[in-house]
Short mmCIF file of C-alpha atoms and ligand atoms in Angstrom, two decimals:
data_model
loop_
_atom_site.label_atom_id
_atom_site.label_comp_id
_atom_site.label_asym_id
_atom_site.label_seq_id
_atom_site.Cartn_x
_atom_site.Cartn_y
_atom_site.Cartn_z
CA MET A 1 -5.50 -26.52 8.32
CA ALA A 2 -2.24 -25.88 9.10
CA ASN A 3 1.03 -25.64 6.27
CA ILE A 4 -2.30 -26.75 3.58
CA PRO A 5 -2.49 -23.17 0.60
CA LEU A 6 -5.93 -21.81 1.17
CA VAL A 7 -7.89 -20.23 -1.83
CA ASP A 8 -10.96 -18.23 -2.92
CA ARG A 9 -13.75 -18.48 -4.91
CA TYR A 10 -11.99 -17.99 -8.14
CA GLN A 11 -8.73 -20.09 -6.69
CA ARG A 12 -6.97 -16.90 -5.85
CA PRO A 13 -4.66 -17.74 -2.68
CA VAL A 14 -3.66 -15.70 -0.15
CA ARG A 15 -0.03 -14.51 -0.43
CA ASP A 16 0.40 -11.35 0.79
CA LEU A 17 -0.96 -9.31 4.03
CA ARG A 18 -0.89 -5.28 3.75
CA ILE A 19 -0.93 -4.47 7.72
CA SER A 20 -1.77 -1.07 8.89
CA VAL A 21 -0.57 -0.27 12.08
CA THR A 22 -2.23 2.88 12.40
CA ASP A 23 -4.32 5.52 11.71
CA ARG A 24 -2.94 8.26 12.23
CA CYS A 25 -0.61 10.06 9.74
CA ASN A 26 1.26 13.44 9.73
CA PHE A 27 0.87 14.12 5.86
CA ARG A 28 -3.19 15.62 5.14
CA CYS A 29 -2.39 14.22 1.29
CA THR A 30 -5.29 15.98 -0.32
CA TYR A 31 -5.96 13.20 -2.46
CA CYS A 32 -6.02 10.48 1.13
CA MET A 33 -6.55 12.23 3.99
CA PRO A 34 -7.85 15.63 3.41
CA LYS A 35 -8.05 19.01 5.75
CA GLU A 36 -11.81 19.23 5.56
CA ILE A 37 -11.99 15.71 6.90
CA PHE A 38 -9.07 14.73 9.43
CA GLY A 39 -8.77 18.51 11.04
CA ARG A 40 -8.01 18.69 14.55
CA ASP A 41 -11.27 17.92 15.78
CA TYR A 42 -11.11 14.59 13.55
CA GLU A 43 -11.02 11.41 15.70
CA PHE A 44 -8.39 8.70 15.61
CA LEU A 45 -8.57 4.97 17.21
CA SER A 46 -7.27 5.81 21.02
CA ARG A 47 -4.93 3.01 21.57
CA ASP A 48 -6.59 0.53 23.29
CA LEU A 49 -7.89 -0.32 19.67
CA LEU A 50 -5.16 -0.53 17.56
CA LEU A 51 -4.02 -4.24 18.05
CA SER A 52 -0.89 -5.43 19.64
CA PHE A 53 2.35 -5.93 18.01
CA GLU A 54 1.85 -9.60 20.31
CA GLU A 55 -1.84 -9.92 18.38
CA ILE A 56 0.08 -9.14 15.04
CA THR A 57 2.49 -11.30 14.91
CA ARG A 58 -0.39 -14.04 16.25
CA LEU A 59 -2.92 -13.16 13.37
CA THR A 60 0.13 -13.25 10.61
CA GLY A 61 1.37 -16.55 11.96
CA LEU A 62 -1.83 -17.98 11.50
CA PHE A 63 -1.77 -16.04 7.71
CA ALA A 64 1.72 -17.39 7.21
CA GLU A 65 0.64 -21.23 7.78
CA ARG A 66 -1.86 -20.63 5.08
CA GLY A 67 0.60 -19.36 2.06
CA VAL A 68 1.26 -15.17 2.95
CA SER A 69 5.07 -15.36 2.31
CA LYS A 70 4.70 -11.89 2.11
CA VAL A 71 3.93 -8.79 4.99
CA ARG A 72 4.24 -5.18 3.79
CA LEU A 73 3.18 -2.30 7.49
CA THR A 74 1.07 0.40 6.07
CA GLY A 75 -1.11 2.68 7.18
CA GLY A 76 -1.41 5.96 8.30
CA GLU A 77 1.66 6.12 8.90
CA PRO A 78 3.25 3.49 10.03
CA LEU A 79 6.18 4.66 11.77
CA LEU A 80 4.09 6.76 13.83
CA ARG A 81 3.81 3.96 15.62
CA LYS A 82 6.04 3.33 18.52
CA GLY A 83 8.22 0.94 18.94
CA LEU A 84 7.62 -0.32 15.38
CA GLU A 85 11.37 -2.87 15.12
CA ASP A 86 10.32 -4.77 18.03
CA LEU A 87 7.50 -5.56 15.20
CA VAL A 88 9.49 -5.70 12.67
CA ALA A 89 12.06 -7.89 14.59
CA MET A 90 8.59 -10.33 15.82
CA LEU A 91 7.79 -10.44 12.65
CA ALA A 92 11.14 -11.53 10.65
CA GLU A 93 10.38 -14.29 12.89
CA ILE A 94 7.73 -15.76 11.45
CA PRO A 95 8.74 -18.92 9.89
CA GLY A 96 7.24 -18.49 5.71
CA ILE A 97 7.68 -14.59 5.64
CA ASP A 98 10.70 -13.92 3.80
CA ASP A 99 9.58 -10.50 2.24
CA LEU A 100 8.53 -8.30 5.21
CA THR A 101 8.53 -4.46 3.52
CA LEU A 102 6.66 -0.88 4.39
CA THR A 103 5.18 1.76 3.45
CA THR A 104 6.24 5.20 3.95
CA ASN A 105 5.84 8.84 3.09
CA GLY A 106 9.97 9.36 4.09
CA SER A 107 9.71 11.62 7.14
CA LEU A 108 10.50 9.47 10.10
CA LEU A 109 12.72 7.18 7.92
CA GLY A 110 15.81 8.95 8.04
CA ARG A 111 15.65 7.80 11.79
CA LYS A 112 14.62 4.58 11.71
CA ALA A 113 15.61 3.15 8.70
CA GLN A 114 19.11 1.49 9.84
CA SER A 115 16.88 0.33 12.97
CA LEU A 116 14.27 -1.17 10.29
CA ALA A 117 16.93 -2.58 8.20
CA GLU A 118 18.55 -4.26 12.03
CA ALA A 119 15.20 -5.85 12.75
CA GLY A 120 14.80 -7.37 10.03
CA LEU A 121 12.41 -5.34 6.99
CA SER A 122 13.47 -6.36 3.49
CA ARG A 123 13.09 -3.26 2.09
CA VAL A 124 10.97 0.37 1.98
CA THR A 125 8.28 1.24 -0.59
CA VAL A 126 8.31 5.03 0.06
CA SER A 127 6.06 7.44 -1.20
CA LEU A 128 6.61 10.51 -3.18
CA ASP A 129 4.27 13.16 -5.56
CA SER A 130 6.64 15.13 -7.00
CA LEU A 131 10.08 16.97 -6.72
CA ASP A 132 8.82 20.42 -7.52
CA ASP A 133 8.14 21.62 -3.27
CA GLU A 134 4.99 23.70 -4.14
CA VAL A 135 3.50 21.04 -5.98
CA PHE A 136 4.61 19.19 -3.62
CA MET A 137 3.00 20.66 -0.38
CA ALA A 138 -0.11 21.30 -1.98
CA MET A 139 -0.20 17.24 -2.36
CA ASN A 140 0.65 16.99 1.34
CA ASP A 141 -0.81 19.86 2.32
CA VAL A 142 1.74 19.97 5.44
CA GLY A 143 3.99 21.88 3.63
CA TYR A 144 6.48 18.81 4.12
CA PRO A 145 9.61 19.81 1.64
CA VAL A 146 10.60 17.77 -0.81
CA ALA A 147 14.72 17.25 0.40
CA ARG A 148 13.26 15.68 3.69
CA VAL A 149 12.17 12.88 1.55
CA LEU A 150 14.60 12.44 -0.72
CA GLU A 151 17.58 11.77 2.49
CA GLY A 152 14.34 9.36 4.32
CA ILE A 153 15.34 7.35 0.78
CA GLU A 154 18.99 7.46 0.22
CA ALA A 155 19.05 6.57 4.64
CA ALA A 156 16.73 3.40 3.29
CA ALA A 157 19.45 2.85 0.81
CA ALA A 158 22.51 2.95 2.50
CA ALA A 159 20.27 0.79 5.41
CA GLY A 160 20.03 -1.89 2.03
CA LEU A 161 16.42 -1.79 2.88
CA THR A 162 16.86 -1.78 -1.63
CA PRO A 163 14.90 -2.24 -4.20
CA VAL A 164 13.61 1.39 -2.78
CA LYS A 165 10.28 1.63 -4.67
CA VAL A 166 9.39 5.18 -5.00
CA ASN A 167 5.19 5.82 -5.15
CA MET A 168 3.80 8.36 -7.01
CA VAL A 169 0.31 8.87 -7.64
CA VAL A 170 -0.42 11.08 -10.48
CA LYS A 171 -3.04 13.23 -10.17
CA ARG A 172 -4.31 15.60 -14.39
CA GLY A 173 -3.75 18.66 -13.37
CA VAL A 174 -2.14 19.10 -9.80
CA ASN A 175 1.10 17.00 -10.42
CA ASP A 176 1.41 14.91 -14.35
CA GLY A 177 3.97 17.87 -15.07
CA SER A 178 6.52 15.66 -12.48
CA ILE A 179 5.83 12.06 -13.84
CA VAL A 180 9.65 12.45 -16.04
CA ASP A 181 11.32 15.14 -13.77
CA MET A 182 10.14 11.78 -10.66
CA ALA A 183 11.35 9.40 -13.77
CA LYS A 184 14.19 11.18 -14.81
CA HIS A 185 15.85 12.02 -11.80
CA PHE A 186 15.50 8.59 -10.47
CA ARG A 187 16.61 6.91 -13.52
CA GLY A 188 20.53 5.14 -12.89
CA SER A 189 19.47 5.22 -9.08
CA GLY A 190 19.10 1.77 -8.46
CA HIS A 191 15.30 3.49 -6.86
CA ILE A 192 12.26 1.46 -9.22
CA VAL A 193 9.19 4.86 -9.20
CA ARG A 194 5.96 3.38 -9.70
CA PHE A 195 3.22 5.79 -11.27
CA ILE A 196 -0.26 4.61 -9.87
CA GLU A 197 -3.69 6.03 -10.82
CA PHE A 198 -5.18 8.52 -8.99
CA MET A 199 -8.37 5.81 -7.41
CA ASP A 200 -11.16 6.34 -6.37
CA VAL A 201 -10.89 4.71 -2.56
CA GLY A 202 -12.70 6.19 0.75
CA THR A 203 -15.30 9.21 0.80
CA THR A 204 -13.27 11.99 0.60
CA ASN A 205 -10.84 12.74 -2.24
CA GLY A 206 -14.01 14.17 -4.45
CA TRP A 207 -12.65 11.21 -7.31
CA CYS A 208 -13.31 11.82 -11.19
CA LEU A 209 -12.18 10.21 -14.00
CA ASP A 210 -10.65 12.50 -15.60
CA ASP A 211 -8.70 13.38 -12.69
CA VAL A 212 -7.15 9.93 -13.76
CA VAL A 213 -3.51 10.03 -16.24
CA PRO A 214 -3.67 6.41 -17.57
CA ALA A 215 -0.78 4.13 -16.99
CA HIS A 216 0.07 3.96 -20.86
CA GLU A 217 -0.11 7.79 -21.06
CA VAL A 218 2.53 7.76 -18.34
CA ILE A 219 4.82 5.54 -20.19
CA GLU A 220 4.43 7.90 -23.67
CA ARG A 221 5.12 10.80 -21.93
CA ILE A 222 8.01 8.91 -20.95
CA ASN A 223 9.60 6.69 -23.58
CA ALA A 224 9.22 9.67 -25.45
CA ALA A 225 11.78 11.22 -23.19
CA PHE A 226 13.65 8.25 -22.60
CA PRO A 227 12.56 5.41 -24.50
CA LEU A 228 11.59 1.79 -22.60
CA GLU A 229 10.30 -1.65 -23.38
CA PRO A 230 8.47 -4.50 -21.24
CA VAL A 231 9.59 -6.57 -18.80
CA ASP A 232 7.62 -10.06 -17.50
CA PRO A 233 6.20 -9.67 -14.16
CA ALA A 234 8.66 -11.43 -11.63
CA TYR A 235 5.71 -13.44 -10.71
CA SER A 236 2.01 -13.85 -11.10
CA GLY A 237 -0.71 -11.58 -8.80
CA GLU A 238 2.66 -8.50 -9.12
CA VAL A 239 0.43 -5.22 -8.86
CA ALA A 240 3.38 -2.91 -11.38
CA ASP A 241 3.14 -3.51 -14.96
CA ARG A 242 7.41 -3.70 -15.35
CA TRP A 243 8.81 -1.55 -17.55
CA ARG A 244 12.53 -0.65 -18.26
CA TYR A 245 15.00 2.32 -19.78
CA ARG A 246 16.45 0.50 -22.99
CA ASP A 247 19.81 2.75 -22.38
CA GLY A 248 19.91 -0.19 -18.82
CA GLY A 249 19.45 3.13 -16.46
CA GLY A 250 17.02 0.70 -14.63
CA GLU A 251 13.60 0.12 -14.53
CA ILE A 252 10.23 1.52 -13.10
CA GLY A 253 6.68 0.96 -12.54
CA VAL A 254 3.02 1.95 -13.64
CA ILE A 255 -0.28 0.18 -10.85
CA THR A 256 -3.02 0.71 -13.35
CA SER A 257 -5.66 -0.21 -11.23
CA VAL A 258 -8.30 1.95 -12.37
CA THR A 259 -7.71 1.52 -15.89
CA GLN A 260 -6.89 -2.51 -16.22
CA PRO A 261 -7.72 -3.38 -12.93
CA PHE A 262 -5.96 -6.52 -11.76
CA CYS A 263 -7.70 -8.40 -9.42
CA SER A 264 -8.28 -12.07 -11.18
CA THR A 265 -5.25 -12.75 -9.88
CA CYS A 266 -4.98 -10.61 -6.54
CA THR A 267 -3.89 -12.31 -3.25
CA ARG A 268 -3.33 -9.39 -0.79
CA ALA A 269 -5.59 -9.00 2.23
CA ARG A 270 -6.17 -6.86 4.03
CA LEU A 271 -6.28 -6.17 8.30
CA SER A 272 -6.84 -2.41 9.06
CA ALA A 273 -5.17 -0.77 13.31
CA GLU A 274 -7.31 -2.01 14.91
CA GLY A 275 -8.29 -5.96 13.53
CA SER A 276 -10.51 -6.10 11.24
CA LEU A 277 -9.22 -8.36 8.05
CA TYR A 278 -10.16 -6.95 4.24
CA THR A 279 -10.49 -8.79 0.99
CA CYS A 280 -10.35 -6.22 -1.06
CA LEU A 281 -9.62 -1.86 -0.66
CA PHE A 282 -12.71 -1.71 -2.11
CA ALA A 283 -14.53 -4.03 0.05
CA THR A 284 -16.72 -2.11 2.93
CA ALA A 285 -16.91 -4.74 5.44
CA GLY A 286 -14.71 -6.67 7.12
CA THR A 287 -14.50 -9.25 9.83
CA ASP A 288 -13.37 -8.51 13.15
CA PHE A 289 -10.75 -10.24 14.18
CA ARG A 290 -9.35 -8.62 17.45
CA ALA A 291 -12.74 -9.36 19.25
CA PHE A 292 -11.79 -13.39 19.12
CA LEU A 293 -7.97 -11.83 19.31
CA ARG A 294 -9.97 -11.05 23.03
CA GLY A 295 -12.46 -13.21 23.30
CA GLY A 296 -10.30 -15.87 24.15
CA ALA A 297 -10.50 -18.09 20.55
CA ASP A 298 -7.47 -20.14 20.22
CA ASP A 299 -5.29 -20.47 17.43
CA SER A 300 -7.77 -23.37 15.79
CA GLU A 301 -10.18 -21.25 16.14
CA ILE A 302 -9.13 -17.92 14.64
CA GLY A 303 -7.98 -20.46 12.07
CA GLU A 304 -11.44 -21.76 11.03
CA VAL A 305 -12.87 -17.70 10.38
CA ILE A 306 -9.18 -16.59 7.94
CA ASP A 307 -10.01 -19.92 6.33
CA ARG A 308 -13.92 -19.56 5.88
CA VAL A 309 -13.43 -15.43 5.21
CA TRP A 310 -10.64 -16.11 2.38
CA ALA A 311 -12.57 -19.09 1.16
CA THR A 312 -15.79 -17.81 0.39
CA ARG A 313 -14.03 -14.23 -1.32
CA THR A 314 -15.67 -13.20 -4.46
CA ASP A 315 -14.49 -9.42 -4.41
CA ARG A 316 -13.58 -8.40 -7.75
CA TYR A 317 -14.70 -4.22 -6.85
CA SER A 318 -11.76 -2.83 -9.05
CA GLU A 319 -13.47 -4.16 -12.46
CA ILE A 320 -16.46 -4.55 -11.81
CA ARG A 321 -16.57 -0.81 -11.01
CA SER A 322 -14.49 -0.06 -14.70
CA ASP A 323 -17.10 -2.13 -16.36
CA ALA A 324 -20.36 -0.65 -14.98
CA THR A 325 -21.22 3.15 -13.94
CA VAL A 326 -22.65 1.95 -10.18
CA ASP A 327 -21.27 4.01 -8.03
CA LEU A 328 -19.80 1.09 -4.86
CA PRO A 329 -19.61 2.69 -1.52
CA LYS A 330 -15.87 2.67 0.00
CA VAL A 331 -14.41 2.65 2.93
CA GLU A 332 -11.09 5.03 3.36
CA MET A 333 -7.74 4.61 2.06
CA SER A 334 -6.02 6.05 5.17
CA TYR A 335 -7.53 3.12 7.15
CA ILE A 336 -6.74 0.22 5.72
CA GLY A 337 -3.65 1.27 4.12
CA GLY A 338 -2.46 1.17 0.53
N1 SAM B 401 1.24 7.04 4.88
C1 SAM B 401 2.60 5.57 4.21
C2 SAM B 401 2.27 6.92 2.70
O1 SAM B 401 2.41 8.19 2.95
O2 SAM B 401 2.55 5.96 2.07
C3 SAM B 401 1.20 4.72 3.20
C4 SAM B 401 -0.27 4.34 4.10
S1 SAM B 401 -0.82 5.47 2.12
C5 SAM B 401 -2.29 4.96 2.02
C6 SAM B 401 0.08 3.78 1.31
C7 SAM B 401 -0.44 4.38 -0.64
O3 SAM B 401 -1.50 4.42 -1.32
C8 SAM B 401 0.54 5.73 -1.19
O4 SAM B 401 1.90 5.19 -1.81
C9 SAM B 401 -0.64 6.12 -1.33
O5 SAM B 401 0.10 7.39 -2.34
C10 SAM B 401 -1.31 6.13 -1.81
N2 SAM B 401 -3.09 6.19 -2.16
C11 SAM B 401 -3.82 7.03 -1.12
N3 SAM B 401 -5.03 7.96 -2.00
C12 SAM B 401 -4.41 6.55 -2.72
C13 SAM B 401 -5.34 7.64 -3.78
N4 SAM B 401 -6.71 7.72 -4.34
N5 SAM B 401 -5.42 6.62 -5.09
C14 SAM B 401 -3.90 6.09 -5.12
N6 SAM B 401 -2.95 5.55 -3.84
C15 SAM B 401 -3.34 6.10 -2.83
#
């Protein structure tokens, strides 16, 4: 079934593919990969279990034939995967992929931004949870300083990986005091800060609703300092609600996954580092494509599995979570990426 847009049971097309290229990370963010779980004894995937660049490219090509135009590389920390530029170059060649991006903690971006841009990366999103070293170091839990991430952001901008988006996960009582500072720092820079509601992802981050700062509160706090107005979404299914400064100082976004889930327009599929396909961040079971890839299946056989998985998709777990008290099972964010 080539070049026929694929839709799920709720008529949602598949447009975005998020590819985790490694389950490893050099940060131990307390809300994502806490040290108590991801400590010295934690067993990460061995190299042979990860999809190869050729396998990732082959699958992405099949997704592109079915309507995917946007690919985001993630992890773990994607820049830890050796030779990632080679994968970027391979994916950039796929017809139909017009937006090729990467989410990173920024630690290796200073070194790699230029080569990633030359390989064909369109832009980057950099995670940064505070401009205050004490707060940021407590959150990344490896003592990583803010200045080095800011250098990475500037290197990305200089390499043309723009607009640079900056993701800040907001946790009440931890870094919500940094909201206005972040807005102020990046106002007028051309970079777009996106404030993310802390999500109940994985079994390990001790999530509690009291820790969530609702997006409307983020907007109120920034608006009090720098007046804002809403911006229409650029396309259906856009993850962030967009706002701009009334004085022309640029744009910010809020990601309301907890208070206003956006399942009805979700067009995202997620491929784990070992080749399992998840049709929702909150899905607990994936479909093992590595087995098909390594078992000798041809493109039409693999394509049929993609078609079947997406066409039968009914996930809307964020919405279910927000109106029920049920404790749904979860999979780690670091496994399938953000
Ligand atoms: N290592 C990369 C990074 O730091 O951006 C990519 C992987 S990380 C899992 C992707 C994004 O997910 C980051 O922006 C991170 O802040 C976000 N994230 C992780 N856990 C989260 C949670 N519990 N709630 C909301 N966002 C989360």
